[in-house]
Tab-separated table of C-alpha atoms in Angstrom:
chain	number	residue	atom	x	y	z
A	28	MET	CA	100.232	92.806	103.704
A	29	SER	CA	103.152	90.927	102.208
A	30	VAL	CA	103.490	90.219	98.520
A	31	ASN	CA	102.916	86.524	99.239
A	32	ALA	CA	99.646	87.302	101.082
A	33	LEU	CA	98.287	89.441	98.237
A	34	PRO	CA	95.614	87.536	96.252
A	35	LEU	CA	97.466	87.675	92.949
A	36	GLN	CA	96.132	86.424	89.640
A	37	TYR	CA	98.184	85.828	86.503
A	38	ALA	CA	97.614	86.689	82.870
A	39	ARG	CA	99.743	85.368	80.014
A	40	THR	CA	100.632	87.763	77.217
A	41	THR	CA	100.611	86.937	73.521
A	42	ASP	CA	104.412	86.675	73.653
A	43	GLY	CA	104.336	84.253	76.593
A	44	VAL	CA	105.061	86.513	79.589
A	45	ASN	CA	103.247	85.861	82.884
A	46	ILE	CA	101.877	89.082	84.394
A	47	ALA	CA	100.836	89.320	88.056
A	48	PHE	CA	97.826	91.451	88.945
A	49	PHE	CA	95.161	91.910	91.597
A	50	SER	CA	91.682	93.378	91.817
A	51	SER	CA	90.237	95.174	94.838
A	52	GLY	CA	86.840	96.700	95.550
A	53	GLU	CA	83.516	96.610	93.755
A	54	GLY	CA	81.982	99.001	91.260
A	55	ARG	CA	83.052	100.587	87.990
A	56	PRO	CA	86.561	99.402	87.087
A	57	ILE	CA	89.679	101.568	87.120
A	58	VAL	CA	92.780	99.930	85.652
A	59	PHE	CA	96.211	101.308	86.518
A	60	ALA	CA	98.940	100.783	83.940
A	61	SER	CA	101.914	99.625	85.996
A	62	ASN	CA	104.579	102.162	86.851
A	63	ILE	CA	108.225	101.209	87.326
A	64	PHE	CA	108.942	98.510	89.978
A	65	GLY	CA	105.404	97.099	89.643
A	66	ASP	CA	102.177	98.351	91.206
A	67	ALA	CA	101.040	95.013	92.650
A	68	HIS	CA	104.498	94.509	94.137
A	69	LEU	CA	104.484	97.932	95.783
A	70	TYR	CA	100.933	97.541	97.073
A	71	GLY	CA	101.833	94.204	98.641
A	72	LEU	CA	104.795	95.802	100.410
A	73	GLY	CA	102.553	98.538	101.789
A	74	TRP	CA	103.972	101.508	99.886
A	75	PRO	CA	101.872	104.425	101.201
A	76	HIS	CA	101.214	106.057	97.827
A	77	VAL	CA	100.068	102.901	96.017
A	78	ARG	CA	98.113	101.619	99.014
A	79	CYS	CA	96.559	105.056	99.637
A	80	ILE	CA	95.072	105.658	96.214
A	81	THR	CA	93.949	102.053	95.760
A	82	ASP	CA	92.184	101.733	99.097
A	83	LYS	CA	90.613	105.190	98.976
A	84	LEU	CA	89.259	104.721	95.470
A	85	CYS	CA	87.826	101.365	96.532
A	86	ALA	CA	86.202	103.067	99.526
A	87	LEU	CA	84.598	105.536	97.110
A	88	GLY	CA	82.945	102.686	95.213
A	89	TRP	CA	85.478	101.826	92.496
A	90	ARG	CA	86.981	98.480	91.546
A	91	VAL	CA	90.747	98.938	91.131
A	92	LEU	CA	93.059	96.627	89.172
A	93	ARG	CA	96.848	96.931	89.360
A	94	HIS	CA	99.615	94.785	87.917
A	95	ASP	CA	103.379	94.356	87.730
A	96	HIS	CA	104.604	94.897	84.206
A	97	ARG	CA	107.150	92.566	82.664
A	98	GLY	CA	110.528	92.393	84.356
A	99	MET	CA	109.237	93.718	87.684
A	100	GLY	CA	107.747	92.463	90.936
A	101	SER	CA	105.891	89.154	90.777
A	102	SER	CA	105.648	89.089	86.972
A	103	ASP	CA	108.216	87.218	84.881
A	104	ARG	CA	111.610	88.847	85.473
A	105	ASP	CA	113.745	87.301	82.743
A	106	VAL	CA	112.162	89.014	79.740
A	107	GLU	CA	114.021	90.286	76.698
A	108	ASP	CA	111.412	92.659	75.272
A	109	LEU	CA	110.890	95.497	77.763
A	110	ARG	CA	109.831	98.031	75.138
A	111	LEU	CA	106.579	99.962	75.251
A	112	ASP	CA	104.845	97.489	72.919
A	113	GLY	CA	105.577	94.713	75.399
A	114	ARG	CA	104.157	96.730	78.290
A	115	VAL	CA	100.993	97.321	76.274
A	116	ARG	CA	100.729	93.552	75.756
A	117	ASP	CA	100.947	93.160	79.546
A	118	LEU	CA	97.984	95.480	79.991
A	119	GLU	CA	96.029	93.772	77.208
A	120	ALA	CA	96.493	90.401	78.910
A	121	VAL	CA	95.328	91.683	82.303
A	122	VAL	CA	92.223	93.305	80.806
A	123	GLN	CA	91.353	90.122	78.904
A	124	VAL	CA	91.704	87.802	81.898
A	125	ALA	CA	89.766	90.213	84.114
A	126	GLY	CA	86.956	90.198	81.547
A	127	LEU	CA	86.565	93.968	81.416
A	128	PRO	CA	84.355	95.281	78.590
A	129	ARG	CA	85.147	98.944	79.293
A	130	PHE	CA	87.054	100.775	82.011
A	131	ALA	CA	88.760	103.975	83.112
A	132	LEU	CA	92.534	103.881	82.616
A	133	VAL	CA	95.094	105.608	84.853
A	134	GLY	CA	98.873	105.801	84.519
A	135	THR	CA	101.700	107.545	86.361
A	136	SER	CA	104.986	108.469	84.651
A	137	ILE	CA	106.208	105.258	82.944
A	138	GLY	CA	102.733	103.810	83.406
A	139	ALA	CA	101.247	106.878	81.721
A	140	ALA	CA	103.179	106.037	78.546
A	141	THR	CA	101.662	102.549	78.545
A	142	ALA	CA	98.211	104.019	79.164
A	143	ILE	CA	98.559	106.450	76.244
A	144	ALA	CA	99.662	103.707	73.853
A	145	TYR	CA	96.871	101.376	74.980
A	146	ALA	CA	94.190	104.083	74.691
A	147	ALA	CA	95.360	104.982	71.180
A	148	ARG	CA	95.140	101.342	70.065
A	149	HIS	CA	91.942	100.371	71.915
A	150	PRO	CA	89.722	103.472	72.007
A	151	GLY	CA	86.558	101.418	72.425
A	152	MET	CA	87.846	99.813	75.627
A	153	VAL	CA	88.687	102.975	77.569
A	154	SER	CA	85.978	105.298	78.897
A	155	GLN	CA	88.296	107.953	80.346
A	156	LEU	CA	92.039	108.452	80.689
A	157	VAL	CA	93.922	109.980	83.636
A	158	LEU	CA	97.653	110.660	83.253
A	159	LEU	CA	99.762	111.639	86.269
A	160	SER	CA	103.129	113.241	85.479
A	161	PRO	CA	103.195	111.877	81.916
A	162	PHE	CA	105.859	112.504	79.288
A	163	ALA	CA	105.985	112.510	75.505
A	164	SER	CA	109.691	111.736	75.093
A	165	GLY	CA	111.606	109.180	77.129
A	166	ALA	CA	114.897	110.721	76.041
A	167	GLU	CA	113.814	114.118	77.392
A	168	LEU	CA	112.392	112.570	80.564
A	169	PHE	CA	115.736	111.040	81.486
A	170	GLU	CA	117.412	114.438	81.084
A	171	LEU	CA	115.520	115.765	84.127
A	172	PRO	CA	117.966	116.482	86.995
A	173	ALA	CA	116.518	113.902	89.394
A	174	LEU	CA	116.620	111.147	86.788
A	175	ARG	CA	120.105	112.068	85.612
A	176	VAL	CA	121.324	111.683	89.198
A	177	ALA	CA	119.318	108.529	89.821
A	178	THR	CA	120.501	106.745	86.666
A	179	ALA	CA	124.118	107.884	86.463
A	180	ALA	CA	125.566	105.089	88.614
A	181	ARG	CA	127.182	101.893	87.394
A	182	VAL	CA	126.891	98.759	89.534
A	183	ASN	CA	129.397	95.916	89.821
A	184	ASP	CA	128.130	93.940	92.838
A	185	ASP	CA	125.269	93.588	95.342
A	186	HIS	CA	126.733	96.157	97.734
A	187	GLU	CA	126.876	98.794	95.014
A	188	TRP	CA	123.316	97.892	93.976
A	189	SER	CA	122.220	98.527	97.566
A	190	VAL	CA	123.906	101.938	97.504
A	191	VAL	CA	122.245	102.862	94.207
A	192	ALA	CA	118.843	101.713	95.481
A	193	ASN	CA	119.258	103.946	98.524
A	194	VAL	CA	120.139	106.884	96.281
A	195	LEU	CA	116.999	106.199	94.243
A	196	GLY	CA	114.949	106.074	97.431
A	197	SER	CA	116.368	109.369	98.673
A	198	VAL	CA	115.839	111.102	95.329
A	199	SER	CA	112.270	109.781	95.246
A	200	THR	CA	111.496	111.596	98.498
A	201	SER	CA	113.446	114.707	97.419
A	202	PHE	CA	115.753	113.856	100.346
A	203	GLY	CA	112.941	114.788	102.736
A	204	ASP	CA	112.233	111.509	104.576
A	205	GLN	CA	115.100	109.141	105.367
A	206	GLY	CA	112.857	106.382	106.713
A	207	LEU	CA	110.640	106.390	103.660
A	208	GLY	CA	113.707	106.575	101.431
A	209	ARG	CA	115.017	103.352	102.990
A	210	GLN	CA	111.607	101.711	102.558
A	211	ILE	CA	111.596	102.645	98.884
A	212	ALA	CA	115.156	101.337	98.488
A	213	GLU	CA	114.188	97.964	99.968
A	214	ALA	CA	111.151	97.720	97.694
A	215	ILE	CA	113.293	98.532	94.656
A	216	GLN	CA	115.791	95.791	95.502
A	217	GLN	CA	113.015	93.263	96.069
A	218	GLY	CA	111.225	94.266	92.869
A	219	THR	CA	114.076	94.012	90.388
A	220	SER	CA	117.823	93.612	89.905
A	221	TRP	CA	120.288	96.250	88.764
A	222	SER	CA	120.536	94.623	85.348
A	223	GLY	CA	116.744	94.540	85.144
A	224	LEU	CA	116.455	98.211	86.063
A	225	GLU	CA	119.173	99.180	83.604
A	226	ALA	CA	117.399	97.307	80.789
A	227	HIS	CA	114.105	98.944	81.772
A	228	GLN	CA	115.707	102.391	81.631
A	229	ARG	CA	117.213	101.755	78.199
A	230	ALA	CA	113.821	100.716	76.859
A	231	SER	CA	112.079	103.678	78.499
A	232	LYS	CA	114.475	106.176	76.957
A	233	GLU	CA	113.315	105.004	73.518
A	234	ILE	CA	109.665	105.896	74.164
A	235	ALA	CA	108.352	108.551	71.761
A	236	LEU	CA	104.646	109.342	72.024
A	237	ALA	CA	104.200	112.496	69.926
A	238	GLY	CA	102.782	110.536	66.998
A	239	LEU	CA	100.300	108.634	69.193
A	240	LEU	CA	98.868	111.578	71.138
A	241	PRO	CA	96.483	112.834	68.393
A	242	HIS	CA	94.985	109.327	68.192
A	243	VAL	CA	93.837	109.420	71.830
A	244	ARG	CA	90.263	110.592	71.377
A	245	LEU	CA	88.499	110.197	74.692
A	246	PRO	CA	88.035	112.343	77.828
A	247	THR	CA	91.544	112.830	79.208
A	248	LEU	CA	92.851	114.494	82.363
A	249	VAL	CA	96.553	115.288	82.729
A	250	ILE	CA	97.765	115.943	86.283
A	251	HIS	CA	100.993	117.813	86.948
A	252	GLU	CA	102.415	117.516	90.444
A	253	PRO	CA	105.081	120.176	91.147
A	254	ALA	CA	106.642	118.148	93.973
A	255	PHE	CA	107.032	114.999	91.856
A	256	PRO	CA	110.797	114.677	91.260
A	257	PHE	CA	110.570	112.633	88.048
A	258	GLY	CA	108.266	114.831	85.985
A	259	SER	CA	108.003	118.356	84.607
A	260	PHE	CA	105.358	120.903	83.695
A	261	ASP	CA	106.687	121.151	80.137
A	262	GLN	CA	106.295	117.398	79.580
A	263	CYS	CA	102.770	117.405	81.034
A	264	ARG	CA	101.777	120.349	78.895
A	265	GLN	CA	103.187	118.737	75.764
A	266	VAL	CA	101.114	115.614	76.397
A	267	ALA	CA	97.951	117.589	77.149
A	268	ALA	CA	98.423	119.769	74.064
A	269	GLY	CA	98.841	116.700	71.864
A	270	ILE	CA	95.650	114.928	72.989
A	271	PRO	CA	92.505	116.529	71.532
A	272	GLY	CA	90.396	118.075	74.289
A	273	ALA	CA	92.686	117.005	77.147
A	274	ARG	CA	92.541	119.020	80.368
A	275	LEU	CA	95.603	119.852	82.443
A	276	VAL	CA	95.500	120.571	86.181
A	277	ILE	CA	98.097	121.181	88.878
A	278	VAL	CA	97.746	119.215	92.119
A	279	GLY	CA	100.073	120.411	94.865
A	280	GLY	CA	101.111	118.866	98.143
A	281	ARG	CA	103.815	116.619	99.540
A	282	SER	CA	104.982	113.986	97.131
A	283	ILE	CA	107.158	110.963	96.627
A	284	ALA	CA	107.786	109.184	93.369
A	285	GLY	CA	104.523	107.975	91.937
A	286	THR	CA	102.506	109.541	94.735
A	287	ALA	CA	98.759	109.642	94.620
A	288	HIS	CA	97.764	111.448	97.811
A	289	ASP	CA	94.325	112.729	98.850
A	290	GLY	CA	94.388	115.453	96.198
A	291	HIS	CA	94.877	112.871	93.469
A	292	VAL	CA	92.107	110.659	94.815
A	293	ALA	CA	89.668	113.575	94.891
A	294	VAL	CA	90.440	114.929	91.424
A	295	ILE	CA	90.454	111.462	89.825
A	296	ASP	CA	87.146	110.552	91.448
A	297	ARG	CA	85.553	113.869	90.459
A	298	PHE	CA	86.781	113.680	86.863
A	299	LEU	CA	85.714	110.073	86.327
A	300	ARG	CA	82.267	110.579	87.850
A	301	ALA	CA	81.316	113.981	86.477
A	302	GLY	CA	84.054	115.185	84.128
A	303	ARG	CA	84.779	118.053	86.527
A	304	VAL	CA	88.096	119.363	87.834
A	305	ASP	CA	86.850	122.456	89.672
A	306	GLY	CA	88.780	123.348	92.803
A	307	TYR	CA	92.156	122.747	91.142
A	308	VAL	CA	94.474	125.023	89.195
A	309	SER	CA	93.509	124.441	85.572
A	310	VAL	CA	96.076	125.171	82.878
A	311	ASP	CA	95.513	126.020	79.232
A	312	ALA	CA	97.080	123.212	77.221
A	313	GLY	CA	96.495	124.941	73.902
A	314	PRO	CA	98.962	127.215	72.076
A	315	THR	CA	102.260	127.357	73.880
A	316	PRO	CA	103.690	130.635	75.202
A	317	ASP	CA	106.082	130.670	72.244
A	318	ALA	CA	103.116	131.305	69.948
A	319	ARG	CA	101.740	134.231	71.935
A	320	ALA	CA	102.697	137.876	71.939
A	321	VAL	CA	105.162	138.423	74.791
A	322	PRO	CA	104.970	141.937	76.308
A	323	ASP	CA	107.902	144.090	77.422
A	324	GLY	CA	110.559	141.784	76.034
A	325	LEU	CA	109.902	138.971	78.501
A	326	THR	CA	111.582	135.697	77.642
A	327	HIS	CA	109.601	132.474	77.262
A	328	ARG	CA	110.922	131.270	80.629
A	329	GLU	CA	110.022	134.550	82.349
A	330	VAL	CA	106.468	134.211	81.032
A	331	GLN	CA	106.348	130.658	82.404
A	332	VAL	CA	107.559	131.848	85.806
A	333	ARG	CA	104.973	134.636	85.759
A	334	GLN	CA	102.250	132.082	84.991
A	335	GLN	CA	103.308	129.845	87.876
A	336	LEU	CA	103.181	132.844	90.212
A	337	SER	CA	99.593	133.358	89.097
A	338	ALA	CA	98.872	129.761	90.098
A	339	GLY	CA	100.000	130.621	93.633
A	340	LEU	CA	103.134	128.476	93.581
A	341	ARG	CA	106.158	129.306	95.712
A	342	ASN	CA	109.685	129.554	94.344
A	343	LYS	CA	110.537	125.970	95.306
A	344	GLU	CA	107.357	124.652	93.671
A	345	ILE	CA	107.978	126.707	90.519
A	346	ALA	CA	111.501	125.291	90.328
A	347	ALA	CA	110.147	121.743	90.631
A	348	THR	CA	107.475	122.428	88.020
A	349	LEU	CA	109.940	123.787	85.460
A	350	GLY	CA	112.724	121.341	86.313
A	351	VAL	CA	115.312	123.948	87.332
A	352	ALA	CA	117.057	125.053	90.534
A	353	VAL	CA	115.529	127.538	92.990
A	354	PRO	CA	118.320	130.136	92.422
A	355	THR	CA	117.479	130.015	88.709
A	356	ILE	CA	113.859	130.903	89.511
A	357	GLU	CA	115.029	133.715	91.778
A	358	ARG	CA	117.147	135.099	88.940
A	359	HIS	CA	114.211	134.921	86.511
A	360	LEU	CA	111.995	136.716	89.029
A	361	SER	CA	114.577	139.449	89.494
A	362	ASN	CA	114.789	139.968	85.726
A	363	LEU	CA	111.007	139.818	85.407
A	364	TYR	CA	110.426	142.429	88.108
A	365	ALA	CA	112.998	144.749	86.544
A	366	LYS	CA	111.427	144.506	83.083
A	367	ILE	CA	107.853	145.185	84.226
A	368	GLY	CA	108.681	147.664	86.981
A	369	ALA	CA	107.327	145.473	89.772
A	370	ARG	CA	108.456	145.660	93.403
A	371	GLY	CA	107.181	142.195	94.258
A	372	ARG	CA	104.505	139.584	93.669
A	373	ALA	CA	101.579	141.954	94.209
A	374	ASP	CA	102.811	144.303	91.477
A	375	ALA	CA	103.543	141.350	89.205
A	376	THR	CA	100.004	140.048	89.698
A	377	ALA	CA	98.546	143.432	88.759
A	378	TYR	CA	100.753	143.438	85.657
A	379	ALA	CA	99.509	139.949	84.749
A	380	LEU	CA	95.893	141.076	84.979
A	381	ARG	CA	96.560	144.008	82.662
A	382	HIS	CA	98.308	141.822	80.063
A	383	GLY	CA	96.127	138.727	80.178
A	384	LEU	CA	98.704	136.600	81.992
A	385	ASP	CA	96.557	136.023	85.068
A	386	SER	CA	96.362	132.237	84.652
A	387	PRO	CA	98.970	129.561	83.975
A	388	GLY	CA	97.690	129.275	80.469
A	389	GLY	CA	98.158	132.946	79.694
């Protein structure tokens, strides 16, 4: 389906911005706060991850609404205010035009920030909140290796913009699928300009959610995806720890930027219907490891690595979760084994059981 063939509707924000959105399926409503490049735009272009989660949730009996936030896709492009407050106004306009009295709210990465801010301001409108790869600090988010690489370029003409878009596409797939990387690059170029993306990044770096998190008082699920290149376990845990009663789970599997594969569909559906997340690795989002007694002189990072081992993650997945390189994880494991007298993972697991470190939460 092309963007032009998508049955788009438009909502006008209180500051005069036209926001494109669509609704699909019948049943209880799920609203997705738009991620970067615009959810309606990406759905119309057939992006597998956006199309997958939308269509599968609709097949499970949900009504799904997705939009392009300001500056992206089919919404108004020439917009000065790209800050978080403006993105919340986009969501408010869509909800009002759609006539939704109450709904479940989902957001991925940049969209998760919008979802958090909206839920804090409109608690009576949101029944449940699902946050995929969220972050509490935009400044810290853009220090992640993948985002540093993806945003380091400077563009002077259309050819350079094409090169940068291809780099973004490759980074989004963790350099694992050239064809998909090119598809992502084309969607990026169709969805925005370099100047638009640069302005969006500047505004996103200013996002600071720590003060809003305690005001989100509704059932909340935080999903960390180790393979997601633009997120980190530490950021997810910080968000989950800041929202009263939030639950944090790890969903593994192949990923691209903003992915919502079968694992996401299943856990979202289960949580929204029954408040359950059984069958997934659940992480304690309470006191951080810094506040706990650390045995045998283990460093905070070594405890984190030990906890990820307990979750059954491999070295590459642990590295992605913690936002470091695989050799760094191998070095931490070597130091960890030496300190606890372990010969390998089996010994380390036995050690974890003895010291209460047998789950990611400690």
